[in-house]
PDB file of C-alpha atoms in Angstrom:
ATOM      1  CA  UNK Z  14     -11.682   2.740  21.076  1.00 88.00           C
ATOM      2  CA  UNK Z  15     -11.071   1.180  24.487  1.00 90.00           C
ATOM      3  CA  UNK Z  16     -13.725  -1.671  23.828  1.00 92.00           C
ATOM      4  CA  UNK Z  17     -12.170  -2.004  20.329  1.00 90.00           C
ATOM      5  CA  UNK Z  18      -8.764  -2.405  21.955  1.00 89.00           C
ATOM      6  CA  UNK Z  19     -10.288  -5.156  24.177  1.00 92.00           C
ATOM      7  CA  UNK Z  20     -12.015  -7.222  21.370  1.00 92.00           C
ATOM      8  CA  UNK Z  21     -15.391  -6.313  22.579  1.00 94.00           C
ATOM      9  CA  UNK Z  22     -16.608  -5.574  19.321  1.00 94.00           C
ATOM     10  CA  UNK Z  23     -20.382  -5.887  19.798  1.00 94.00           C
ATOM     11  CA  UNK Z  24     -20.254  -3.439  22.579  1.00 95.00           C
ATOM     12  CA  UNK Z  25     -18.168  -1.013  20.673  1.00 95.00           C
ATOM     13  CA  UNK Z  26     -20.745  -1.046  17.970  1.00 95.00           C
ATOM     14  CA  UNK Z  27     -23.428  -0.114  20.626  1.00 95.00           C
ATOM     15  CA  UNK Z  28     -21.459   2.856  21.887  1.00 95.00           C
ATOM     16  CA  UNK Z  29     -20.787   3.923  18.189  1.00 95.00           C
ATOM     17  CA  UNK Z  30     -24.477   3.886  17.473  1.00 95.00           C
ATOM     18  CA  UNK Z  31     -25.298   5.848  20.438  1.00 94.00           C
ATOM     19  CA  UNK Z  32     -22.753   8.697  19.334  1.00 93.00           C
ATOM     20  CA  UNK Z  33     -23.802   8.530  15.653  1.00 93.00           C
ATOM     21  CA  UNK Z  34     -27.515   9.672  16.710  1.00 92.00           C
ATOM     22  CA  UNK Z  35     -26.102  12.387  18.583  1.00 91.00           C
ATOM     23  CA  UNK Z  36     -24.100  13.689  15.938  1.00 91.00           C
ATOM     24  CA  UNK Z  37     -26.731  13.316  13.272  1.00 89.00           C
ATOM     25  CA  UNK Z  38     -28.792  15.933  15.343  1.00 90.00           C
ATOM     26  CA  UNK Z  39     -25.914  18.034  15.888  1.00 90.00           C
ATOM     27  CA  UNK Z  40     -25.281  17.905  12.129  1.00 86.00           C
ATOM     28  CA  UNK Z  41     -21.551  17.734  12.405  1.00 85.00           C
ATOM     29  CA  UNK Z  42     -20.262  15.706   9.468  1.00 87.00           C
ATOM     30  CA  UNK Z  43     -16.563  15.942  10.486  1.00 88.00           C
ATOM     31  CA  UNK Z  44     -16.994  14.336  13.730  1.00 92.00           C
ATOM     32  CA  UNK Z  45     -19.418  11.706  12.417  1.00 93.00           C
ATOM     33  CA  UNK Z  46     -16.694  10.834   9.899  1.00 94.00           C
ATOM     34  CA  UNK Z  47     -14.329  10.196  12.871  1.00 94.00           C
ATOM     35  CA  UNK Z  48     -16.819   8.112  14.446  1.00 95.00           C
ATOM     36  CA  UNK Z  49     -17.389   6.053  11.346  1.00 95.00           C
ATOM     37  CA  UNK Z  50     -13.535   5.619  10.926  1.00 96.00           C
ATOM     38  CA  UNK Z  51     -13.553   4.009  14.325  1.00 95.00           C
ATOM     39  CA  UNK Z  52     -16.419   1.934  13.233  1.00 96.00           C
ATOM     40  CA  UNK Z  53     -14.522   0.809  10.107  1.00 97.00           C
ATOM     41  CA  UNK Z  54     -11.367  -0.239  12.221  1.00 95.00           C
ATOM     42  CA  UNK Z  55     -13.813  -2.309  14.321  1.00 96.00           C
ATOM     43  CA  UNK Z  56     -15.152  -3.952  11.221  1.00 96.00           C
ATOM     44  CA  UNK Z  57     -11.850  -4.556   9.942  1.00 96.00           C
ATOM     45  CA  UNK Z  58     -10.844  -6.434  13.210  1.00 95.00           C
ATOM     46  CA  UNK Z  59     -14.001  -8.603  13.336  1.00 95.00           C
ATOM     47  CA  UNK Z  60     -13.322  -9.302  10.179  1.00 92.00           C
ATOM     48  CA  UNK Z  61     -16.081  -7.699   8.089  1.00 95.00           C
ATOM     49  CA  UNK Z  62     -13.930  -6.287   5.088  1.00 96.00           C
ATOM     50  CA  UNK Z  63     -16.763  -5.540   2.696  1.00 96.00           C
ATOM     51  CA  UNK Z  64     -18.763  -3.498   5.237  1.00 96.00           C
ATOM     52  CA  UNK Z  65     -15.578  -1.751   6.464  1.00 96.00           C
ATOM     53  CA  UNK Z  66     -14.644  -0.868   2.877  1.00 96.00           C
ATOM     54  CA  UNK Z  67     -18.186   0.774   2.534  1.00 96.00           C
ATOM     55  CA  UNK Z  68     -18.105   2.859   5.766  1.00 96.00           C
ATOM     56  CA  UNK Z  69     -14.406   4.100   5.142  1.00 97.00           C
ATOM     57  CA  UNK Z  70     -15.189   5.125   1.481  1.00 96.00           C
ATOM     58  CA  UNK Z  71     -17.735   7.676   2.798  1.00 94.00           C
ATOM     59  CA  UNK Z  72     -15.182   8.749   5.544  1.00 95.00           C
ATOM     60  CA  UNK Z  73     -12.537   9.403   2.803  1.00 96.00           C
ATOM     61  CA  UNK Z  74     -14.861  11.504   0.988  1.00 94.00           C
ATOM     62  CA  UNK Z  75     -15.814  13.675   3.834  1.00 93.00           C
ATOM     63  CA  UNK Z  76     -12.109  14.418   4.779  1.00 94.00           C
ATOM     64  CA  UNK Z  77     -11.155  15.098   1.352  1.00 92.00           C
ATOM     65  CA  UNK Z  78     -13.898  17.671   0.906  1.00 90.00           C
ATOM     66  CA  UNK Z  79     -12.812  19.207   4.238  1.00 84.00           C
ATOM     67  CA  UNK Z  80      -9.166  19.230   3.606  1.00 84.00           C
ATOM     68  CA  UNK Z  81      -8.199  17.309   6.730  1.00 85.00           C
ATOM     69  CA  UNK Z  82      -5.295  15.643   5.658  1.00 91.00           C
ATOM     70  CA  UNK Z  83      -3.808  13.917   8.780  1.00 90.00           C
ATOM     71  CA  UNK Z  84      -7.460  12.575   9.447  1.00 93.00           C
ATOM     72  CA  UNK Z  85      -7.398  11.658   5.675  1.00 95.00           C
ATOM     73  CA  UNK Z  86      -4.249   9.537   5.841  1.00 95.00           C
ATOM     74  CA  UNK Z  87      -5.509   7.404   8.762  1.00 95.00           C
ATOM     75  CA  UNK Z  88      -8.591   6.783   6.776  1.00 96.00           C
ATOM     76  CA  UNK Z  89      -6.752   5.951   3.789  1.00 97.00           C
ATOM     77  CA  UNK Z  90      -4.794   3.253   5.692  1.00 97.00           C
ATOM     78  CA  UNK Z  91      -7.885   1.616   6.743  1.00 97.00           C
ATOM     79  CA  UNK Z  92      -9.353   1.867   3.293  1.00 97.00           C
ATOM     80  CA  UNK Z  93      -6.145   0.260   1.864  1.00 96.00           C
ATOM     81  CA  UNK Z  94      -6.247  -2.733   4.356  1.00 97.00           C
ATOM     82  CA  UNK Z  95      -9.564  -3.447   3.926  1.00 96.00           C
ATOM     83  CA  UNK Z  96      -9.370  -3.468   0.030  1.00 96.00           C
ATOM     84  CA  UNK Z  97      -6.250  -5.693   0.259  1.00 95.00           C
ATOM     85  CA  UNK Z  98      -7.866  -8.201   2.447  1.00 94.00           C
ATOM     86  CA  UNK Z  99     -10.889  -8.334  -0.001  1.00 94.00           C
ATOM     87  CA  UNK Z 100      -8.402  -9.011  -2.779  1.00 91.00           C
ATOM     88  CA  UNK Z 101      -8.336  -5.573  -4.315  1.00 81.00           C
ATOM     89  CA  UNK Z 102      -4.423  -5.289  -4.336  1.00 80.00           C
ATOM     90  CA  UNK Z 103      -4.609  -2.978  -7.483  1.00 85.00           C
ATOM     91  CA  UNK Z 104      -6.551  -0.325  -5.720  1.00 91.00           C
ATOM     92  CA  UNK Z 105      -5.123  -0.826  -2.279  1.00 94.00           C
ATOM     93  CA  UNK Z 106      -1.586  -0.467  -3.242  1.00 92.00           C
ATOM     94  CA  UNK Z 107      -1.724   3.244  -4.405  1.00 93.00           C
ATOM     95  CA  UNK Z 108      -4.031   4.001  -1.619  1.00 95.00           C
ATOM     96  CA  UNK Z 109      -1.541   2.911   0.951  1.00 96.00           C
ATOM     97  CA  UNK Z 110       1.366   4.692  -0.790  1.00 94.00           C
ATOM     98  CA  UNK Z 111      -0.525   7.876  -0.790  1.00 95.00           C
ATOM     99  CA  UNK Z 112      -1.485   7.722   3.053  1.00 96.00           C
ATOM    100  CA  UNK Z 113       2.231   7.521   3.616  1.00 96.00           C
ATOM    101  CA  UNK Z 114       3.081  10.578   1.754  1.00 95.00           C
ATOM    102  CA  UNK Z 115       0.023  12.429   3.069  1.00 95.00           C
ATOM    103  CA  UNK Z 116       0.656  11.780   6.604  1.00 95.00           C
ATOM    104  CA  UNK Z 117       4.417  12.648   6.433  1.00 94.00           C
ATOM    105  CA  UNK Z 118       3.470  15.963   4.511  1.00 93.00           C
ATOM    106  CA  UNK Z 119       1.058  16.961   7.124  1.00 91.00           C
ATOM    107  CA  UNK Z 120       3.662  16.611   9.900  1.00 91.00           C
ATOM    108  CA  UNK Z 121       1.993  13.304  11.242  1.00 92.00           C
ATOM    109  CA  UNK Z 122       5.409  11.317  11.242  1.00 93.00           C
ATOM    110  CA  UNK Z 123       4.390   8.466  13.583  1.00 93.00           C
ATOM    111  CA  UNK Z 124       1.181   7.973  11.178  1.00 94.00           C
ATOM    112  CA  UNK Z 125       3.322   7.842   8.109  1.00 96.00           C
ATOM    113  CA  UNK Z 126       5.412   5.160   9.823  1.00 96.00           C
ATOM    114  CA  UNK Z 127       2.332   3.069  10.747  1.00 96.00           C
ATOM    115  CA  UNK Z 128       1.121   3.654   7.187  1.00 96.00           C
ATOM    116  CA  UNK Z 129       4.274   2.250   5.927  1.00 97.00           C
ATOM    117  CA  UNK Z 130       3.971  -0.797   8.166  1.00 97.00           C
ATOM    118  CA  UNK Z 131       0.498  -1.393   6.923  1.00 97.00           C
ATOM    119  CA  UNK Z 132       1.927  -1.416   3.223  1.00 96.00           C
ATOM    120  CA  UNK Z 133       4.528  -3.979   4.115  1.00 96.00           C
ATOM    121  CA  UNK Z 134       2.189  -5.996   6.184  1.00 96.00           C
ATOM    122  CA  UNK Z 135      -0.342  -6.175   3.446  1.00 95.00           C
ATOM    123  CA  UNK Z 136       1.674  -6.452   0.334  1.00 94.00           C
ATOM    124  CA  UNK Z 137       5.168  -7.072   1.387  1.00 90.00           C
ATOM    125  CA  UNK Z 138       5.456 -10.648   0.932  1.00 86.00           C
ATOM    126  CA  UNK Z 139       3.854 -10.850  -2.561  1.00 82.00           C
ATOM    127  CA  UNK Z 140       3.331  -7.498  -4.163  1.00 84.00           C
ATOM    128  CA  UNK Z 141       6.145  -5.012  -3.500  1.00 84.00           C
ATOM    129  CA  UNK Z 142       9.488  -5.440  -5.253  1.00 80.00           C
ATOM    130  CA  UNK Z 143      12.457  -5.837  -2.954  1.00 81.00           C
ATOM    131  CA  UNK Z 144      13.500  -2.245  -3.644  1.00 80.00           C
ATOM    132  CA  UNK Z 145      10.343  -0.744  -2.526  1.00 86.00           C
ATOM    133  CA  UNK Z 146      10.016  -3.173   0.352  1.00 90.00           C
ATOM    134  CA  UNK Z 147      13.354  -2.186   1.900  1.00 90.00           C
ATOM    135  CA  UNK Z 148      12.677   1.474   1.064  1.00 91.00           C
ATOM    136  CA  UNK Z 149       9.377   1.275   2.734  1.00 94.00           C
ATOM    137  CA  UNK Z 150      10.741  -0.392   5.957  1.00 96.00           C
ATOM    138  CA  UNK Z 151      13.619   2.132   6.191  1.00 95.00           C
ATOM    139  CA  UNK Z 152      11.058   4.673   5.997  1.00 95.00           C
ATOM    140  CA  UNK Z 153       8.777   3.093   8.802  1.00 96.00           C
ATOM    141  CA  UNK Z 154      12.041   2.630  10.876  1.00 96.00           C
ATOM    142  CA  UNK Z 155      13.089   6.288  10.788  1.00 95.00           C
ATOM    143  CA  UNK Z 156       9.616   7.652  11.299  1.00 95.00           C
ATOM    144  CA  UNK Z 157       8.952   5.467  14.403  1.00 95.00           C
ATOM    145  CA  UNK Z 158      12.584   5.860  15.780  1.00 93.00           C
ATOM    146  CA  UNK Z 159      11.212   7.483  18.814  1.00 92.00           C
ATOM    147  CA  UNK Z 160       8.063   5.319  19.507  1.00 92.00           C
ATOM    148  CA  UNK Z 161       7.712   3.719  22.900  1.00 93.00           C
ATOM    149  CA  UNK Z 162       4.489   2.018  21.946  1.00 93.00           C
ATOM    150  CA  UNK Z 163       4.989  -1.884  22.356  1.00 94.00           C
ATOM    151  CA  UNK Z 164       2.618  -2.733  19.619  1.00 93.00           C
ATOM    152  CA  UNK Z 165       4.381  -0.410  17.120  1.00 94.00           C
ATOM    153  CA  UNK Z 166       7.698  -1.999  18.302  1.00 95.00           C
ATOM    154  CA  UNK Z 167       6.283  -5.503  17.630  1.00 96.00           C
ATOM    155  CA  UNK Z 168       5.071  -4.607  14.266  1.00 96.00           C
ATOM    156  CA  UNK Z 169       8.469  -3.136  13.247  1.00 96.00           C
ATOM    157  CA  UNK Z 170      10.006  -6.578  14.209  1.00 96.00           C
ATOM    158  CA  UNK Z 171       7.343  -8.429  12.404  1.00 96.00           C
ATOM    159  CA  UNK Z 172       8.064  -6.275   9.184  1.00 96.00           C
ATOM    160  CA  UNK Z 173      11.602  -6.848   9.552  1.00 96.00           C
ATOM    161  CA  UNK Z 174      11.197 -10.465   9.418  1.00 95.00           C
ATOM    162  CA  UNK Z 175       9.054 -10.172   6.054  1.00 94.00           C
ATOM    163  CA  UNK Z 176      11.815  -7.814   4.446  1.00 93.00           C
ATOM    164  CA  UNK Z 177      14.456 -10.401   5.583  1.00 92.00           C
ATOM    165  CA  UNK Z 178      12.524 -13.302   4.292  1.00 88.00           C
ATOM    166  CA  UNK Z 179      11.866 -11.621   0.811  1.00 86.00           C
ATOM    167  CA  UNK Z 180      15.435 -10.299   0.331  1.00 84.00           C
ATOM    168  CA  UNK Z 181      17.029 -13.767   1.223  1.00 83.00           C
ATOM    169  CA  UNK Z 182      15.413 -14.999  -2.074  1.00 78.00           C
ATOM    170  CA  UNK Z 183      13.938 -18.271  -2.988  1.00 76.00           C
ATOM    171  CA  UNK Z 184      15.329 -21.501  -1.357  1.00 80.00           C
ATOM    172  CA  UNK Z 185      15.459 -24.971  -2.378  1.00 84.00           C
ATOM    173  CA  UNK Z 186      13.363 -26.102   0.367  1.00 83.00           C
ATOM    174  CA  UNK Z 187      10.608 -23.844  -0.815  1.00 80.00           C
ATOM    175  CA  UNK Z 188       7.240 -25.607  -1.959  1.00 82.00           C
ATOM    176  CA  UNK Z 189       7.251 -25.655  -5.693  1.00 85.00           C
ATOM    177  CA  UNK Z 190      10.811 -24.384  -6.164  1.00 85.00           C
ATOM    178  CA  UNK Z 191      12.150 -24.337  -9.721  1.00 90.00           C
ATOM    179  CA  UNK Z 192      15.318 -22.925 -10.829  1.00 89.00           C
ATOM    180  CA  UNK Z 193      13.704 -21.271 -13.838  1.00 88.00           C
ATOM    181  CA  UNK Z 194      11.191 -19.521 -11.437  1.00 82.00           C
ATOM    182  CA  UNK Z 195      13.959 -18.430  -9.235  1.00 84.00           C
ATOM    183  CA  UNK Z 196      15.915 -17.124 -12.093  1.00 88.00           C
ATOM    184  CA  UNK Z 197      12.740 -15.073 -13.339  1.00 86.00           C
ATOM    185  CA  UNK Z 198      12.277 -13.732  -9.719  1.00 83.00           C
ATOM    186  CA  UNK Z 199      15.618 -12.274  -9.775  1.00 86.00           C
ATOM    187  CA  UNK Z 200      15.375 -10.920 -13.192  1.00 90.00           C
ATOM    188  CA  UNK Z 201      12.061  -9.403 -12.169  1.00 87.00           C
ATOM    189  CA  UNK Z 202      13.608  -7.666  -9.145  1.00 85.00           C
ATOM    190  CA  UNK Z 203      16.261  -5.896 -11.171  1.00 91.00           C
ATOM    191  CA  UNK Z 204      13.925  -4.855 -14.027  1.00 92.00           C
ATOM    192  CA  UNK Z 205      11.558  -3.375 -11.111  1.00 88.00           C
ATOM    193  CA  UNK Z 206      14.315  -1.560  -9.510  1.00 87.00           C
ATOM    194  CA  UNK Z 207      15.694  -0.066 -12.742  1.00 92.00           C
ATOM    195  CA  UNK Z 208      12.126   1.079 -13.790  1.00 92.00           C
ATOM    196  CA  UNK Z 209      11.693   2.696 -10.278  1.00 88.00           C
ATOM    197  CA  UNK Z 210      15.066   4.345 -10.530  1.00 90.00           C
ATOM    198  CA  UNK Z 211      14.397   5.648 -14.045  1.00 93.00           C
ATOM    199  CA  UNK Z 212      10.724   7.008 -13.208  1.00 90.00           C
ATOM    200  CA  UNK Z 213       9.247   4.265 -15.529  1.00 91.00           C
ATOM    201  CA  UNK Z 214      11.322   5.105 -18.701  1.00 93.00           C
ATOM    202  CA  UNK Z 215      11.951   1.795 -20.632  1.00 94.00           C
ATOM    203  CA  UNK Z 216      14.658   3.416 -22.534  1.00 94.00           C
ATOM    204  CA  UNK Z 217      16.880   4.456 -19.485  1.00 95.00           C
ATOM    205  CA  UNK Z 218      15.987   1.349 -17.755  1.00 95.00           C
ATOM    206  CA  UNK Z 219      17.117  -0.803 -20.569  1.00 95.00           C
ATOM    207  CA  UNK Z 220      20.421   1.164 -20.535  1.00 95.00           C
ATOM    208  CA  UNK Z 221      20.962   0.728 -16.897  1.00 95.00           C
ATOM    209  CA  UNK Z 222      20.265  -3.056 -17.292  1.00 95.00           C
ATOM    210  CA  UNK Z 223      22.608  -3.180 -20.273  1.00 95.00           C
ATOM    211  CA  UNK Z 224      19.793  -4.082 -22.600  1.00 94.00           C
ATOM    212  CA  UNK Z 225      18.264  -2.620 -25.737  1.00 94.00           C
ATOM    213  CA  UNK Z 226      14.958  -0.790 -25.349  1.00 93.00           C
ATOM    214  CA  UNK Z 227      13.399  -3.957 -27.738  1.00 93.00           C
ATOM    215  CA  UNK Z 228      14.702  -6.610 -25.379  1.00 94.00           C
ATOM    216  CA  UNK Z 229      13.429  -5.099 -22.176  1.00 93.00           C
ATOM    217  CA  UNK Z 230       9.858  -4.074 -23.696  1.00 92.00           C
ATOM    218  CA  UNK Z 231       9.794  -7.882 -24.978  1.00 92.00           C
ATOM    219  CA  UNK Z 232      10.431  -9.194 -21.373  1.00 92.00           C
ATOM    220  CA  UNK Z 233       7.953  -6.817 -19.958  1.00 91.00           C
ATOM    221  CA  UNK Z 234       5.130  -7.965 -22.429  1.00 90.00           C
ATOM    222  CA  UNK Z 235       5.873 -11.685 -22.005  1.00 90.00           C
ATOM    223  CA  UNK Z 236       7.654 -12.722 -18.698  1.00 87.00           C
ATOM    224  CA  UNK Z 237       7.081  -9.683 -16.523  1.00 86.00           C
ATOM    225  CA  UNK Z 238       3.507  -8.572 -17.415  1.00 84.00           C
ATOM    226  CA  UNK Z 239       2.979  -7.639 -13.824  1.00 76.00           C
ATOM    227  CA  UNK Z 240       5.584  -4.841 -13.867  1.00 84.00           C
ATOM    228  CA  UNK Z 241       3.964  -2.936 -16.878  1.00 82.00           C
ATOM    229  CA  UNK Z 242       2.320  -0.580 -14.468  1.00 78.00           C
ATOM    230  CA  UNK Z 243       5.687   0.639 -13.361  1.00 82.00           C
ATOM    231  CA  UNK Z 244       6.529   1.983 -16.954  1.00 85.00           C
ATOM    232  CA  UNK Z 245       5.537   5.285 -18.294  1.00 82.00           C
ATOM    233  CA  UNK Z 246       2.578   4.930 -20.725  1.00 74.00           C
ATOM    234  CA  UNK Z 247       3.795   4.183 -24.346  1.00 64.00           C
ATOM    235  CA  UNK Z 248       3.676   7.029 -26.836  1.00 58.00           C
ATOM    236  CA  UNK Z 249       3.095   5.961 -30.498  1.00 55.00           C
ATOM    237  CA  UNK Z 250       6.058   6.906 -32.916  1.00 51.00           C
ATOM    238  CA  UNK Z 251       5.162   9.905 -35.148  1.00 53.00           C
ATOM    239  CA  UNK Z 252       5.021   9.137 -38.755  1.00 55.00           C
ATOM    240  CA  UNK Z 253       7.322  10.824 -40.916  1.00 51.00           C
ATOM    241  CA  UNK Z 254       5.827  13.362 -43.366  1.00 55.00           C
ATOM    242  CA  UNK Z 255       8.180  12.700 -46.102  1.00 57.00           C
ATOM    243  CA  UNK Z 256       7.078   9.983 -48.219  1.00 57.00           C
ATOM    244  CA  UNK Z 257       9.522   7.184 -49.083  1.00 54.00           C
ATOM    245  CA  UNK Z 258      10.036   6.610 -52.643  1.00 52.00           C
TER     246      UNK Z 258
END
């Protein structure tokens, strides 16, 4: 870990190889998984994201089997970051969200805060709604309020800038700015917020927005397809058993 902190990655791998051989002889899967988690961190830093993703996947499986929730939460953060940087946003987002909740539930508040920062760093600029982004930052700030670590504080400040930039909205000076796109982004912001507040119910979200169910459903199918994942699965309407004459 010290070599990793000093960016001496080749030397770090050498030590990891040596301890891996020792743990294989001892047949200690839990400790071996912790060593492989460190290796995944090094691979992410190099950056060798595909290899990191393969290594951390086995670590996650081991911690899941052992019920080691605090260790699992840390491993999930690494997995979520590696997937995000490989372009696997759809898999990365739920993994990072799960990591935050798991760390907090297991009493690892600082680790939960760091997981929230990872969510903002990897997805805050493009993938998170303003509502979720602000919520993630407030959560991180609260969970890390006692930290004295300079790196953690620097990350908090950097994430604050991401939040401020996103909440400030589009600007005329932005590359490719169009009024139509800016209006659509604002529309998407409020639809996403309504769906989150109403736990995915299109009917209740539409009522909150002052729209009909049909109008909101149409917007989700046409202008805001990326928000479809926030709605609860649609259930087909039951056919009447009474035949019309």
